[in-house]
C-alpha positions in Angstrom: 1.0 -3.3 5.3 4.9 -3.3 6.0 6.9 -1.6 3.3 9.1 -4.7 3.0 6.1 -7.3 2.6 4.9 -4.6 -0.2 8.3 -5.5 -1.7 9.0 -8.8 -1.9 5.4 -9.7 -2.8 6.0 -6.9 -6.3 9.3 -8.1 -6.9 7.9 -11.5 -6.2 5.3 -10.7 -9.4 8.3 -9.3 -11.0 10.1 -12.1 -11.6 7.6 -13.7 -13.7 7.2 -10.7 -15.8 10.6 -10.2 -16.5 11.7 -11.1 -20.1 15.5 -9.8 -19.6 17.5 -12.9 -18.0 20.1 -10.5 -16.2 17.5 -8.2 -14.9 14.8 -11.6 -13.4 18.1 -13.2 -12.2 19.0 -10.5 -9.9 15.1 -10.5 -8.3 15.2 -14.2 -7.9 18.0 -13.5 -6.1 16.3 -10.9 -3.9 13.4 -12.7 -3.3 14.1 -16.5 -3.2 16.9 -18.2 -0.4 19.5 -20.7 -1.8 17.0 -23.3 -0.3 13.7 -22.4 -2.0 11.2 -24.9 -2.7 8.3 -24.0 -5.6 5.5 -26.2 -6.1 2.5 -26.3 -8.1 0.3 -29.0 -9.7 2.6 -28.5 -12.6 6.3 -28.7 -11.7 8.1 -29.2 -8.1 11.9 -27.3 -8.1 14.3 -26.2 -5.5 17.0 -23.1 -5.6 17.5 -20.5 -7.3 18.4 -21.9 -10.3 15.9 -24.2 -11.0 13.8 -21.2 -10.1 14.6 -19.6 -12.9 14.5 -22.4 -16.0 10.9 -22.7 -14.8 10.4 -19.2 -15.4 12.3 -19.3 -18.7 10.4 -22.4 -19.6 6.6 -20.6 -18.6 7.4 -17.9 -20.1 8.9 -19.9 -23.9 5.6 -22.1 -23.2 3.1 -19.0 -22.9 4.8 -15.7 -24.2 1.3 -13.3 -23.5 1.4 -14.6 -19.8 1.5 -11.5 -17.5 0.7 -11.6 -13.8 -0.9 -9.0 -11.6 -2.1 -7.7 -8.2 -5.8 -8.7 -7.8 -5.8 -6.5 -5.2 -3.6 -4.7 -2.3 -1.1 -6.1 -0.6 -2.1 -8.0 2.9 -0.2 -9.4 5.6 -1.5 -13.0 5.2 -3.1 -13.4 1.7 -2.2 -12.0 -1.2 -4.0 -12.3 -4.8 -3.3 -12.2 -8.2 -4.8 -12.6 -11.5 -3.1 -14.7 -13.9 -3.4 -12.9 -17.8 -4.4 -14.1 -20.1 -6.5 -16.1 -18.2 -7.7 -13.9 -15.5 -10.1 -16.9 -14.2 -7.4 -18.7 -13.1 -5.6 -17.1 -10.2 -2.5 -17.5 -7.6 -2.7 -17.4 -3.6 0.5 -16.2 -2.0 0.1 -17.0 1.6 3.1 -14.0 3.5 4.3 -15.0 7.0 7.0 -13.5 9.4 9.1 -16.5 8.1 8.9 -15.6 4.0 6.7 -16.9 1.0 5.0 -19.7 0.6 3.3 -20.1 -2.8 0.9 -22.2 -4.0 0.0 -22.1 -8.0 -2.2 -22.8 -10.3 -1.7 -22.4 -14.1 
């Protein structure tokens, strides 16, 4: 697995982790563009900014919520367990053009 996929997939996890705003603003900024598009079931938001009030808002909503690593990092799917609720879990589908996401929570 390419160092750099290793990366932005961890710093991806990072930024819902993070509870310090200046600390999760600069990875959003690493690992979302200024046109970013996130969608789940829940919420639809584009840029950077809106990026992170969803965060803000999860994380207010559900304060325990920590993601994770399922597994190791692979080129085309990567897995994560969502805690507290480690039934419910997040695909992250990495191309040679970026992220795409897919969520459920």
């Amino acid at each position: 697995m390419s160092e750099r996929v290793t990366n932005l997939v961890q710093n991806y996890i990072a930024v819902w982790n993070e509870r310090d705003a200046g600390k999760r603003r600069r990875l959003i900024d690493d690992v979302f563009s200024d046109e970013c598009v996130y969608i789940d079931p829940n919420d639809s938001v584009a840029g950077r900014d809106a990026i992170e009030r969803l965060v803000e808002a999860l994380q207010a909503r559900l304060p325990d919520l920590r993601f994770s690593l399922a597994g190791d990092v692979n080129a085309h799917w990567i897995c994560h367990a969502v805690a507290p609720a480690p039934e419910k879990s997040l695909v992250r589908d990495v191309d040679d053009y970026g992220l795409t996401a897919t969520g459920f929570l």
